[in-house]
mmCIF file of C-alpha atoms and ligand atoms in Angstrom:
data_model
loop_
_atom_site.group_PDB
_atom_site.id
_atom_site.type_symbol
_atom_site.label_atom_id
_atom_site.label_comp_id
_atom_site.label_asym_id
_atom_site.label_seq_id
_atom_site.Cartn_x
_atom_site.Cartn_y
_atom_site.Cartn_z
ATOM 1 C CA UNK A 6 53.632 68.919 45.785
ATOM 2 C CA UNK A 7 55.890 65.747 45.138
ATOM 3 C CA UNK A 8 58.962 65.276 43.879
ATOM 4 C CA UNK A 9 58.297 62.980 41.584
ATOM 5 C CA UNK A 10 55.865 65.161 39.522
ATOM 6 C CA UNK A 11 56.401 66.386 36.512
ATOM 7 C CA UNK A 12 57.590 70.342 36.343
ATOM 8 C CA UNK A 13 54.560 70.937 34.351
ATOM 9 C CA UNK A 14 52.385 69.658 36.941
ATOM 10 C CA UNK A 15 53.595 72.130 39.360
ATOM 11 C CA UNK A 16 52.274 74.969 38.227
ATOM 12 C CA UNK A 17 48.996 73.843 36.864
ATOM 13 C CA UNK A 18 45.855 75.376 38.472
ATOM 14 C CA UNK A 19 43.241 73.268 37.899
ATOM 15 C CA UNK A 20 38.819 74.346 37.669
ATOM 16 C CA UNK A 21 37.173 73.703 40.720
ATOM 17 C CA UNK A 22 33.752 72.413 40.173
ATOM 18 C CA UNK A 23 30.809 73.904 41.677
ATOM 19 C CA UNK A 24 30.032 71.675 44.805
ATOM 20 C CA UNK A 25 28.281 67.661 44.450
ATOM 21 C CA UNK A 26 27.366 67.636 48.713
ATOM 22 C CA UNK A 27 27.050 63.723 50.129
ATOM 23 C CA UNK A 28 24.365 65.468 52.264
ATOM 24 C CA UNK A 29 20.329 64.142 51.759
ATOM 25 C CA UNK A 30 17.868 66.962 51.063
ATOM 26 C CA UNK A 31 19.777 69.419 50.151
ATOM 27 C CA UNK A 32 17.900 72.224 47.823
ATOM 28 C CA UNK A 33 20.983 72.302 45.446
ATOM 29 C CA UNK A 34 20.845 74.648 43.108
ATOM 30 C CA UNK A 35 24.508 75.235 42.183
ATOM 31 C CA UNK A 36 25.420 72.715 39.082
ATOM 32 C CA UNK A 37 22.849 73.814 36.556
ATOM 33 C CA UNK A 38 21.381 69.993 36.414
ATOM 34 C CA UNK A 39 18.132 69.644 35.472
ATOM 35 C CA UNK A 40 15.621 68.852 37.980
ATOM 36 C CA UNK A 41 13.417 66.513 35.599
ATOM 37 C CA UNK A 42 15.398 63.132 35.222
ATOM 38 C CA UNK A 43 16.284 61.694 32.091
ATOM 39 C CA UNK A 44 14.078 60.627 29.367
ATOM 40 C CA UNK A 45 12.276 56.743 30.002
ATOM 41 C CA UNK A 46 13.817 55.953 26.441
ATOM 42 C CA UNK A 47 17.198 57.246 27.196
ATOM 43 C CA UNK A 48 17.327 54.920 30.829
ATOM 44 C CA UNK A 49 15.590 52.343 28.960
ATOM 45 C CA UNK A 50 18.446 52.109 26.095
ATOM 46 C CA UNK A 51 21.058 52.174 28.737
ATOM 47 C CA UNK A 52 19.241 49.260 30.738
ATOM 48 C CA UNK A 53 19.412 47.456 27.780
ATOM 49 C CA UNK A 54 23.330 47.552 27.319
ATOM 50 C CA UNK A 55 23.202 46.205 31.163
ATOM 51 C CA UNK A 56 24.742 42.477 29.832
ATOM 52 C CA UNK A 57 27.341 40.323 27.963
ATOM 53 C CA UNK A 58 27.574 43.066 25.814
ATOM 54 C CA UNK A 59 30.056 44.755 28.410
ATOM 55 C CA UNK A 60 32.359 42.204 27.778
ATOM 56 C CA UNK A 61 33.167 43.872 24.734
ATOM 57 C CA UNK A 62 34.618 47.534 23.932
ATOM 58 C CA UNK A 63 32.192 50.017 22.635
ATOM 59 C CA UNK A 64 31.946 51.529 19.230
ATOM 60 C CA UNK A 65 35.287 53.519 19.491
ATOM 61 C CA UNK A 66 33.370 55.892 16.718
ATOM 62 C CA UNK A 67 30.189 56.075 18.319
ATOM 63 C CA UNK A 68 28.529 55.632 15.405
ATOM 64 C CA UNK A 69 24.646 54.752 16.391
ATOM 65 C CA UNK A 70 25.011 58.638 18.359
ATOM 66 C CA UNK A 71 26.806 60.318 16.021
ATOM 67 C CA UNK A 72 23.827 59.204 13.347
ATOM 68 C CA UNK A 73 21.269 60.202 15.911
ATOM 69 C CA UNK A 74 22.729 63.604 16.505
ATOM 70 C CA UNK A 75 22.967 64.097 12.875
ATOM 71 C CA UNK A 76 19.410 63.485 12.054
ATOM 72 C CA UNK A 77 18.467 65.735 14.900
ATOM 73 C CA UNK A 78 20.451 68.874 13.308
ATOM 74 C CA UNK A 79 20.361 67.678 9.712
ATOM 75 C CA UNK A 80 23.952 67.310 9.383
ATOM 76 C CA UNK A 81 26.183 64.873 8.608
ATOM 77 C CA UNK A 82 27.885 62.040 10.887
ATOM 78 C CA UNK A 83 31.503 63.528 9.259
ATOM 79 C CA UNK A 84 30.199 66.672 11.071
ATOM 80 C CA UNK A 85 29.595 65.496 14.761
ATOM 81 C CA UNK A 86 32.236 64.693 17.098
ATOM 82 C CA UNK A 87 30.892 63.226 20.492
ATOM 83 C CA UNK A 88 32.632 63.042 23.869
ATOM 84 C CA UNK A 89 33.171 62.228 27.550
ATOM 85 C CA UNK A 90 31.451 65.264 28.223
ATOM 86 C CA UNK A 91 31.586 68.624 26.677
ATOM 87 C CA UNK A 92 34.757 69.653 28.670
ATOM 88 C CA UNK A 93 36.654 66.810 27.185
ATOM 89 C CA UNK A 94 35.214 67.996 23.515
ATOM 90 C CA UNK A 95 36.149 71.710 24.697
ATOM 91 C CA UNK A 96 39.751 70.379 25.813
ATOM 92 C CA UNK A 97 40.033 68.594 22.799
ATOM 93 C CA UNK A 98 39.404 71.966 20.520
ATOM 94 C CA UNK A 99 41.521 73.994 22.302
ATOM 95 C CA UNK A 100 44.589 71.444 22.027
ATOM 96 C CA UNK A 101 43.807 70.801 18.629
ATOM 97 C CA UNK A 102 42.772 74.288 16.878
ATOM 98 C CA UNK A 103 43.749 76.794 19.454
ATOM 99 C CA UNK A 104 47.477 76.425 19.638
ATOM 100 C CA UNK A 105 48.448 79.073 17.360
ATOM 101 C CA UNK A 106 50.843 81.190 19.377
ATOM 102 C CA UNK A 107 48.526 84.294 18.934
ATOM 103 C CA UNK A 108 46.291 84.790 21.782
ATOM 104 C CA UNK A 109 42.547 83.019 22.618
ATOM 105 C CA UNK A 110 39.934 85.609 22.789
ATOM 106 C CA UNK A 111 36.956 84.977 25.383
ATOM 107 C CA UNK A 112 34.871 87.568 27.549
ATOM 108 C CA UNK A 113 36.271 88.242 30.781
ATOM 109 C CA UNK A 114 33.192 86.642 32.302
ATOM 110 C CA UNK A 115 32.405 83.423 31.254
ATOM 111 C CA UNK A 116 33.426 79.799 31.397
ATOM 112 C CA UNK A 117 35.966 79.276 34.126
ATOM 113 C CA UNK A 118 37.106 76.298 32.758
ATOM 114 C CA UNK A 119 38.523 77.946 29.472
ATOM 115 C CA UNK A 120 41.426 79.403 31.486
ATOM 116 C CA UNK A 121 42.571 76.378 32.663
ATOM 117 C CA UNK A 122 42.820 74.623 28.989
ATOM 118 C CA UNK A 123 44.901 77.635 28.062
ATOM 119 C CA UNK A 124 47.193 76.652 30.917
ATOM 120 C CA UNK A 125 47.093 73.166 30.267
ATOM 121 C CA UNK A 126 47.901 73.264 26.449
ATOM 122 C CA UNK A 127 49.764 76.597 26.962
ATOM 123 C CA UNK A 128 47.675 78.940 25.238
ATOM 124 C CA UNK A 129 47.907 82.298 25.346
ATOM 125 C CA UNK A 130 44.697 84.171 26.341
ATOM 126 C CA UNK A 131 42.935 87.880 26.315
ATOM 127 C CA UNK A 132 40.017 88.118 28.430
ATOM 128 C CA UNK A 133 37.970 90.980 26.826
ATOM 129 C CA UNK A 134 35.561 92.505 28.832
ATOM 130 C CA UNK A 135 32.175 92.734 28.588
ATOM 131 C CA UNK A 136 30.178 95.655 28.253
ATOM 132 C CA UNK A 137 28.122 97.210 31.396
ATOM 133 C CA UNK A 138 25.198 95.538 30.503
ATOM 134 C CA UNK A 139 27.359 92.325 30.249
ATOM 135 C CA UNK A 140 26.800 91.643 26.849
ATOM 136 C CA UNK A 141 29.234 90.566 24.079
ATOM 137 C CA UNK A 142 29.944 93.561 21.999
ATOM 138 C CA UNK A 143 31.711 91.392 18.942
ATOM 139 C CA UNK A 144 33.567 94.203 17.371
ATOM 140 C CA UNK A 145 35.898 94.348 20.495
ATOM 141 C CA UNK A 146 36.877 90.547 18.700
ATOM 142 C CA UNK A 147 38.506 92.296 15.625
ATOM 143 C CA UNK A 148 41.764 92.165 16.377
ATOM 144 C CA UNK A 149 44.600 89.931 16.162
ATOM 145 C CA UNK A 150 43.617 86.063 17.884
ATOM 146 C CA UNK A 151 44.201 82.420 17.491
ATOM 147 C CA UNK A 152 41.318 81.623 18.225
ATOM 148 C CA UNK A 153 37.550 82.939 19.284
ATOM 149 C CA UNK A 154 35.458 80.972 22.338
ATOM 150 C CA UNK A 155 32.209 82.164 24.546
ATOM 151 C CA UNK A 156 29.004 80.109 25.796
ATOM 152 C CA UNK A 157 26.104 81.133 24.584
ATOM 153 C CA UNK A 158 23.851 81.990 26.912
ATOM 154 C CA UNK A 159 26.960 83.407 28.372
ATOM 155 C CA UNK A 160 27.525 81.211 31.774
ATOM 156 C CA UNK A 161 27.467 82.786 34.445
ATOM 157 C CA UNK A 162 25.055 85.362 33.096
ATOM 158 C CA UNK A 163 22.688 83.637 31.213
ATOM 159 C CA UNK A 164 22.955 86.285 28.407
ATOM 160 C CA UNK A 165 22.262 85.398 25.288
ATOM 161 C CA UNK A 166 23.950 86.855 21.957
ATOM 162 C CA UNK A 167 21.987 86.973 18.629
ATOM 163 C CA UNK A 168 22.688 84.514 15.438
ATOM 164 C CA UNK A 169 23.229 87.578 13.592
ATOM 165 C CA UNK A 170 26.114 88.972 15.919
ATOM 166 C CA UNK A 171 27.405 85.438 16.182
ATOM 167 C CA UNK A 172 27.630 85.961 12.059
ATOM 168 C CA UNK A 173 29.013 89.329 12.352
ATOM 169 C CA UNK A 174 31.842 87.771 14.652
ATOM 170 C CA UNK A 175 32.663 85.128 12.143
ATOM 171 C CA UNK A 176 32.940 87.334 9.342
ATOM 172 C CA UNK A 177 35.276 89.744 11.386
ATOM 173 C CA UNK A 178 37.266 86.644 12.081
ATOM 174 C CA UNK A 179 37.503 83.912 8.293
ATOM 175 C CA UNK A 180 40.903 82.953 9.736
ATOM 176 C CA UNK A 181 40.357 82.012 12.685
ATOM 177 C CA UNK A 182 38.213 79.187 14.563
ATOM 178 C CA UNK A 183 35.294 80.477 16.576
ATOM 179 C CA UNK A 184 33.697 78.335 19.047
ATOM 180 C CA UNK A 185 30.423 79.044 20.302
ATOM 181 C CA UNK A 186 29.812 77.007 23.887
ATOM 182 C CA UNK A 187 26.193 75.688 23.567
ATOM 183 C CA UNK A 188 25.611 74.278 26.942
ATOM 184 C CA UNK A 189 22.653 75.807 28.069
ATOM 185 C CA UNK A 190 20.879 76.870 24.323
ATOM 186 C CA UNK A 191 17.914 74.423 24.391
ATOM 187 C CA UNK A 192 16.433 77.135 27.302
ATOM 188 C CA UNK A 193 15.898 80.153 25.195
ATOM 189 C CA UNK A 194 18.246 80.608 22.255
ATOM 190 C CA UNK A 195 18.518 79.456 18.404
ATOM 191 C CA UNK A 196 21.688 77.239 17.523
ATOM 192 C CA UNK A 197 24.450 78.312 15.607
ATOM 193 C CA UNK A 198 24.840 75.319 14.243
ATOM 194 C CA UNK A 199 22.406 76.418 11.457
ATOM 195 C CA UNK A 200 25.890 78.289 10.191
ATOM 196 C CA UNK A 201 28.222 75.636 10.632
ATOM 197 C CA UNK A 202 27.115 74.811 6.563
ATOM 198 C CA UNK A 203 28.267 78.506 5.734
ATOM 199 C CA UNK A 204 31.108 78.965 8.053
ATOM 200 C CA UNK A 205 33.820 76.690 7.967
ATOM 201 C CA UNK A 206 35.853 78.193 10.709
ATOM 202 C CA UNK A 207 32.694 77.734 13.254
ATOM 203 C CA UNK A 208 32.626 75.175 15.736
ATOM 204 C CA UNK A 209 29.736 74.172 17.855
ATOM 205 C CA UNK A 210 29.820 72.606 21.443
ATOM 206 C CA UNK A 211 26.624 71.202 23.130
ATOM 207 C CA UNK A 212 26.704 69.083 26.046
ATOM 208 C CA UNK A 213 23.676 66.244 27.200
ATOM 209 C CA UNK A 214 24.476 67.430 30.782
ATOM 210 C CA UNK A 215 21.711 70.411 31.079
ATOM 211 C CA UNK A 216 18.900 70.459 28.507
ATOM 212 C CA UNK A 217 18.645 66.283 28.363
ATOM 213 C CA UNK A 218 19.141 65.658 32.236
ATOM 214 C CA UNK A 219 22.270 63.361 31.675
ATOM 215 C CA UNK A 220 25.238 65.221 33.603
ATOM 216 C CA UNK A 221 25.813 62.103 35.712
ATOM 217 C CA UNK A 222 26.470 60.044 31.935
ATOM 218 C CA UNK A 223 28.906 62.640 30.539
ATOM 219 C CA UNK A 224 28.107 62.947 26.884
ATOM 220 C CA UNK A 225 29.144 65.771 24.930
ATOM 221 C CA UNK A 226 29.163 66.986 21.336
ATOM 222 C CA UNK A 227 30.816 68.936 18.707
ATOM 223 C CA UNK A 228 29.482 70.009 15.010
ATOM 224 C CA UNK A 229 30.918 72.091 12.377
ATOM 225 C CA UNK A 230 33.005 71.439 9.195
ATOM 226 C CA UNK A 231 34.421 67.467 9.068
ATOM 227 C CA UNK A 232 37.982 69.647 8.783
ATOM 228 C CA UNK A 233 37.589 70.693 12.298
ATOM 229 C CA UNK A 234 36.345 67.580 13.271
ATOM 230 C CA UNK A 235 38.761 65.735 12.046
ATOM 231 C CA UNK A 236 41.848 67.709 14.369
ATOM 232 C CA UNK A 237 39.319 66.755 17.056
ATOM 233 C CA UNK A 238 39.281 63.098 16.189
ATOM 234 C CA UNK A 239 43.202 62.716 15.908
ATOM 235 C CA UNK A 240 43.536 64.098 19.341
ATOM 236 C CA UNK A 241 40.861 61.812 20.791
ATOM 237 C CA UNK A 242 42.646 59.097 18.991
ATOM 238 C CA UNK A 243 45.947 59.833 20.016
ATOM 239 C CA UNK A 244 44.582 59.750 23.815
ATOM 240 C CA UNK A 245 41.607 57.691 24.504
ATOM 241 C CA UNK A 246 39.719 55.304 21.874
ATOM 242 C CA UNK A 247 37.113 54.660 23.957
ATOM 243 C CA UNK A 248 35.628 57.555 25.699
ATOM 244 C CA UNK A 249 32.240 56.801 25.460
ATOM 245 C CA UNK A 250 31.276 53.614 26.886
ATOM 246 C CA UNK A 251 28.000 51.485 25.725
ATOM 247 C CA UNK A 252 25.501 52.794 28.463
ATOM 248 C CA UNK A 253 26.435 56.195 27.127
ATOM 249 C CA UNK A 254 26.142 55.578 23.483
ATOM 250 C CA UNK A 255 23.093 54.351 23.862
ATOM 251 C CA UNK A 256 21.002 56.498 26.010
ATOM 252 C CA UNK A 257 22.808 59.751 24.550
ATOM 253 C CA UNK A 258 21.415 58.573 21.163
ATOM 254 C CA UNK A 259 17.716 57.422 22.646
ATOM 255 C CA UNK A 260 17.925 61.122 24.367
ATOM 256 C CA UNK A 261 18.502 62.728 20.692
ATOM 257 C CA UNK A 262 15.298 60.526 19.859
ATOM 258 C CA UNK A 263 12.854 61.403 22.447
ATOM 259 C CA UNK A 264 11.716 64.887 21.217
ATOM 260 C CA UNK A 265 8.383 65.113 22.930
ATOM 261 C CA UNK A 266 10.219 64.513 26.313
ATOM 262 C CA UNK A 267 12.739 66.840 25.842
ATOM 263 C CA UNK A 268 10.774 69.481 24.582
ATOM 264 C CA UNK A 269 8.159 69.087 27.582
ATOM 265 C CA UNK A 270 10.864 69.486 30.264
ATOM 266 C CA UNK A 271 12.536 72.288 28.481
ATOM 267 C CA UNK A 272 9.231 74.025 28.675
ATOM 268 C CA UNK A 273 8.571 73.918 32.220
ATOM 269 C CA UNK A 274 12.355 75.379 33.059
ATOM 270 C CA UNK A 275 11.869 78.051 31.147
ATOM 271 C CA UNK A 276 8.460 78.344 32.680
ATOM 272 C CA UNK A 277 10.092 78.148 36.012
ATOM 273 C CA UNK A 278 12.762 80.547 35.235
ATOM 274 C CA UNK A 279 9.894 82.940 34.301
ATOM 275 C CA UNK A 280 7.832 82.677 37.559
ATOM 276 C CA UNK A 281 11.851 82.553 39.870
ATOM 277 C CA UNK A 282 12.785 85.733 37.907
ATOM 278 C CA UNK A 283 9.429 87.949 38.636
ATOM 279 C CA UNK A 284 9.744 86.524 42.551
ATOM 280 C CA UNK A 285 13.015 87.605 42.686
ATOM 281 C CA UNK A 286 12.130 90.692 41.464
ATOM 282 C CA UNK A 287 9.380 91.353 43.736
ATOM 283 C CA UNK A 288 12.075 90.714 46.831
ATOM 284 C CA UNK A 289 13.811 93.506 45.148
ATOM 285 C CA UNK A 290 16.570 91.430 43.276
ATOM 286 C CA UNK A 291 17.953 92.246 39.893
ATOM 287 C CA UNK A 292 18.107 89.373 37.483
ATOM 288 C CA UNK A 293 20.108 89.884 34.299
ATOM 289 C CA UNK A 294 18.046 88.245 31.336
ATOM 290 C CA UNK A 295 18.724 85.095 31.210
ATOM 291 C CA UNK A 296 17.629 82.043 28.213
ATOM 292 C CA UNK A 297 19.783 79.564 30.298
ATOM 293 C CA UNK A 298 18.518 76.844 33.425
ATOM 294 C CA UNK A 299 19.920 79.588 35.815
ATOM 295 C CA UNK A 300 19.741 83.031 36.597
ATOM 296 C CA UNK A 301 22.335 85.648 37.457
ATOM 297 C CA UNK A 302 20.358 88.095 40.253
ATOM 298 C CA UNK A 303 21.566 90.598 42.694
ATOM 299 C CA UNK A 304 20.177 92.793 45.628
ATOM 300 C CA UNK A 305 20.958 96.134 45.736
ATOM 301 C CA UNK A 306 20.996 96.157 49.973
ATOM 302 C CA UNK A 307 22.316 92.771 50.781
ATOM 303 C CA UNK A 308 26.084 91.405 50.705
ATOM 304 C CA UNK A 309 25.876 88.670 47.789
ATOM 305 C CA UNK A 310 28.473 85.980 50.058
ATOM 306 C CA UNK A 311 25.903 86.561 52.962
ATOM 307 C CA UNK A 312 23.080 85.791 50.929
ATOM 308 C CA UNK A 313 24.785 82.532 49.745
ATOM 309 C CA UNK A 314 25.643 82.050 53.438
ATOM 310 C CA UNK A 315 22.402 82.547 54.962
ATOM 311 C CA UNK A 316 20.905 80.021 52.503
ATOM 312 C CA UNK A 317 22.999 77.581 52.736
ATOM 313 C CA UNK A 318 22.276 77.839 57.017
ATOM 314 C CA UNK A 319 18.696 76.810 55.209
ATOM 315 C CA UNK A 320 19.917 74.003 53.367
ATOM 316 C CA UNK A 321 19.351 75.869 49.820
ATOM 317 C CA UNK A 322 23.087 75.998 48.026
ATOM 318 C CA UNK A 323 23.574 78.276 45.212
ATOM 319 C CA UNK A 324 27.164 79.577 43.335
ATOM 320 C CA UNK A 325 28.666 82.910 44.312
ATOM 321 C CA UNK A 326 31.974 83.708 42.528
ATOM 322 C CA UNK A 327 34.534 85.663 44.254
ATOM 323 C CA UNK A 328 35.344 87.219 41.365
ATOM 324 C CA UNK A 329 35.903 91.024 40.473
ATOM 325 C CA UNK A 330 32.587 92.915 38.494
ATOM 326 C CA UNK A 331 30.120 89.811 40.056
ATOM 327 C CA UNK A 332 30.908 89.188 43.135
ATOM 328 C CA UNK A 333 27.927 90.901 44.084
ATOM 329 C CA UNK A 334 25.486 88.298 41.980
ATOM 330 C CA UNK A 335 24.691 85.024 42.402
ATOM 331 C CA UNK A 336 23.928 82.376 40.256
ATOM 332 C CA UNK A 337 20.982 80.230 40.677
ATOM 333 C CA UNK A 338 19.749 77.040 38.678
ATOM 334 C CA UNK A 339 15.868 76.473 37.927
ATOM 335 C CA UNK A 340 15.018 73.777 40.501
ATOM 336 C CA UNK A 341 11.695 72.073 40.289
ATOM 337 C CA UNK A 342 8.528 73.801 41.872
ATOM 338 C CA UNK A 343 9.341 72.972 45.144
ATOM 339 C CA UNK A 344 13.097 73.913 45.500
ATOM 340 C CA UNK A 345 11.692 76.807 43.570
ATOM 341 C CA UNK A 346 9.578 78.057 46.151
ATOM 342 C CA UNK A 347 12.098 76.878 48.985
ATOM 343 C CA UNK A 348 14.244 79.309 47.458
ATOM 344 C CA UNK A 349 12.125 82.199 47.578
ATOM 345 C CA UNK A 350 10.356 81.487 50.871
ATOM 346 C CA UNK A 351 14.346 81.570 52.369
ATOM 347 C CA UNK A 352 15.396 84.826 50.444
ATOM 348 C CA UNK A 353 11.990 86.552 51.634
ATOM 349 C CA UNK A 354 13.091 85.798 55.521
ATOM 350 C CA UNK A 355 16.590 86.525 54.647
ATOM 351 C CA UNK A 356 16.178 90.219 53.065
HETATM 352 C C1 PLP B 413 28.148 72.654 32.105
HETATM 353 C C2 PLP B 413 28.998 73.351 31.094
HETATM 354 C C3 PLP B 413 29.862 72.651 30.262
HETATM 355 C C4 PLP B 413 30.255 71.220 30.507
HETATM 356 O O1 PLP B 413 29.356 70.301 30.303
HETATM 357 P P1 PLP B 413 29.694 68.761 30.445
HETATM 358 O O2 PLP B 413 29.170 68.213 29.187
HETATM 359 O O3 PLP B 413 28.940 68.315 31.646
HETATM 360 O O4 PLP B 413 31.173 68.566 30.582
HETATM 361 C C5 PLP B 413 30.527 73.328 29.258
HETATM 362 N N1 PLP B 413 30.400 74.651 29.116
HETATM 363 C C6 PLP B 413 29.617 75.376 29.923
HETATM 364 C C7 PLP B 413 29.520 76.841 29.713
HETATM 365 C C8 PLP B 413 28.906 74.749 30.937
HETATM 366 O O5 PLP B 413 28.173 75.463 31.791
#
């Protein structure tokens, strides 16, 4: 604490991120990154912006990405927004369409970050809990809100809620913005963004951090009516012009482009997910469903924080919450075959 800070900087709490160790072969499975690297076209498109070029400011609209992301949802450009990642899109939504003075709805598990917006752009908030299978039950969102937000998948779960409740939800709620948190959908779900058309209050995030390997490039998007888009565009211009630079525009957009690549490395997550989930199970574990790069599992006999602990003693990091109703689980991202099996090998000695 300094003196010279601001008042409103003093009582800030800020999201921790999960853990990037300096450490060499580490089996890190905490951050949800994908263990298959980036599509050759996308590192290709960003080699090529290696130059001159650099010299100059980017596209401050992002336009060649913006098209690209388009075409891949069959949208318009007027309905994308792109940014530094999809926490600055997320930040930028909640300090553009969430300050209402009526409180932000969002399940009392899920995205940690979404607290700290509300406390940065003084938002009030209702956590609302999730039922005791830790699903969404969207009736428990009829009542009075400025605002609707959840991932889907849910993170930490990994539970996914249907397109229909998702429709149900926005119909309980025409006045208010609801934003669905698409992070991890390209693993197992069906994107709302197939509503955005029908649903002017709907707002979809997606991030290229998970599904398209690119968490190191930060690129994140945003689609949904140009209305919406637009309060996210005079915030972003009232802050940073530039927040994508060229390398990003570039291999973001080649990303969008390579379909066969990402649809190949999508397919062996979810493939590993499958085979992690059934050895878990068979070391006694119970692993909520999960369509996201991760999976939520518990053990009936054994202390969740010693679990973490006594992997990490074998080099195998994971996220455990401290958190009331999970503390007991532990979330685990789909590594490749190898960290896969490193996994298992160190939870059969452990248990
Ligand atoms: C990873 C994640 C994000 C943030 O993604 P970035 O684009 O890397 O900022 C947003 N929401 C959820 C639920 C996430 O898990």
């Amino acid at each position: 604490m300094s003196r010279f800070w601001s008042p409103f900087v003093k009582q800030l709490v800020p999201y921790v991120p999960g853990e990037q160790p300096k450490l060499a072969n580490l089996v890190k499975l905490n951050t949800n990154e994908n263990p298959y690297g980036p599509s050759p076209r996308a590192l290709a498109a960003m080699q090529a912006e290696l130059g001159d070029n650099l010299r100059l400011y980017p596209d401050p609209n992002s336009e060649r990405l913006k098209q690209a992301v388009a075409a891949y949802y069959g949208v318009t450009a007027a309905q994308v927004f792109v940014g530094n990642g999809s926490d600055e899109v997320l930040a930028h939504a909640f300090h553009g369409l969430f300050q209402h003075g009526r409180p932000l709805l969002f399940p009392d598990i899920s995205y940690s970050f979404y607290p700290v917006y509300c406390g940065l752009y003084g938002i009030p908030f209702e956590a609302i809990a999730l039922d005791e299978q830790f699903q969404i039950r969207v009736e428990d969102y009829q009542r009075v809100n400025g605002g609707i937000v959840f991932p889907n998948p849910n993170a930490p779960t990994g539970c996914l809620l249907a397109l229909e409740a998702i429709e149900r939800l926005l119909q309980l709620n025409p006045h208010s913005v609801v934003l669905v948190d698409e992070a991890y959908i390209d693993f197992g779900g069906t994107s709302a963004i197939s509503l955005v058309e029908r649903y002017p209050n709907l707002l979809v995030t997606q991030t290229l951090s998970k599904s398209r390997s690119l968490a190191g490039l930060r690129v994140g998007l945003a689609v949904g009516h140009p209305d919406l888009i637009e309060a996210l565009e005079r915030i972003k211009n009232s802050f940073n012009s530039y927040p994508l630079d060229r390398m990003a525009i570039a291999g973001a957009a080649a990303a969008f482009e390579d379909e066969a690549y990402f649809q190949q490395t999508c397919q062996q997550v979810i493939a590993s997910r499958e085979a992690v989930v059934s050895g878990l199970q068979q070391l006694g574990f119970e692993v909520l469903p999960s369509a996201a790069n991760f999976i939520f599992a518990r053990h009936p006999q054994h202390d969740a924080a010693q679990l973490a602990a006594g992997l990490r003693e074998r080099s195998i990091i994971v996220r455990h919450f401290q958190q009331a109703r999970i503390a007991q689980f532990l979330r685990i991202s789909i590594g490749s075959a190898a960290q896969n099996q490193a996994l298992l090998a160190a939870l059969g000695q452990i248990v």
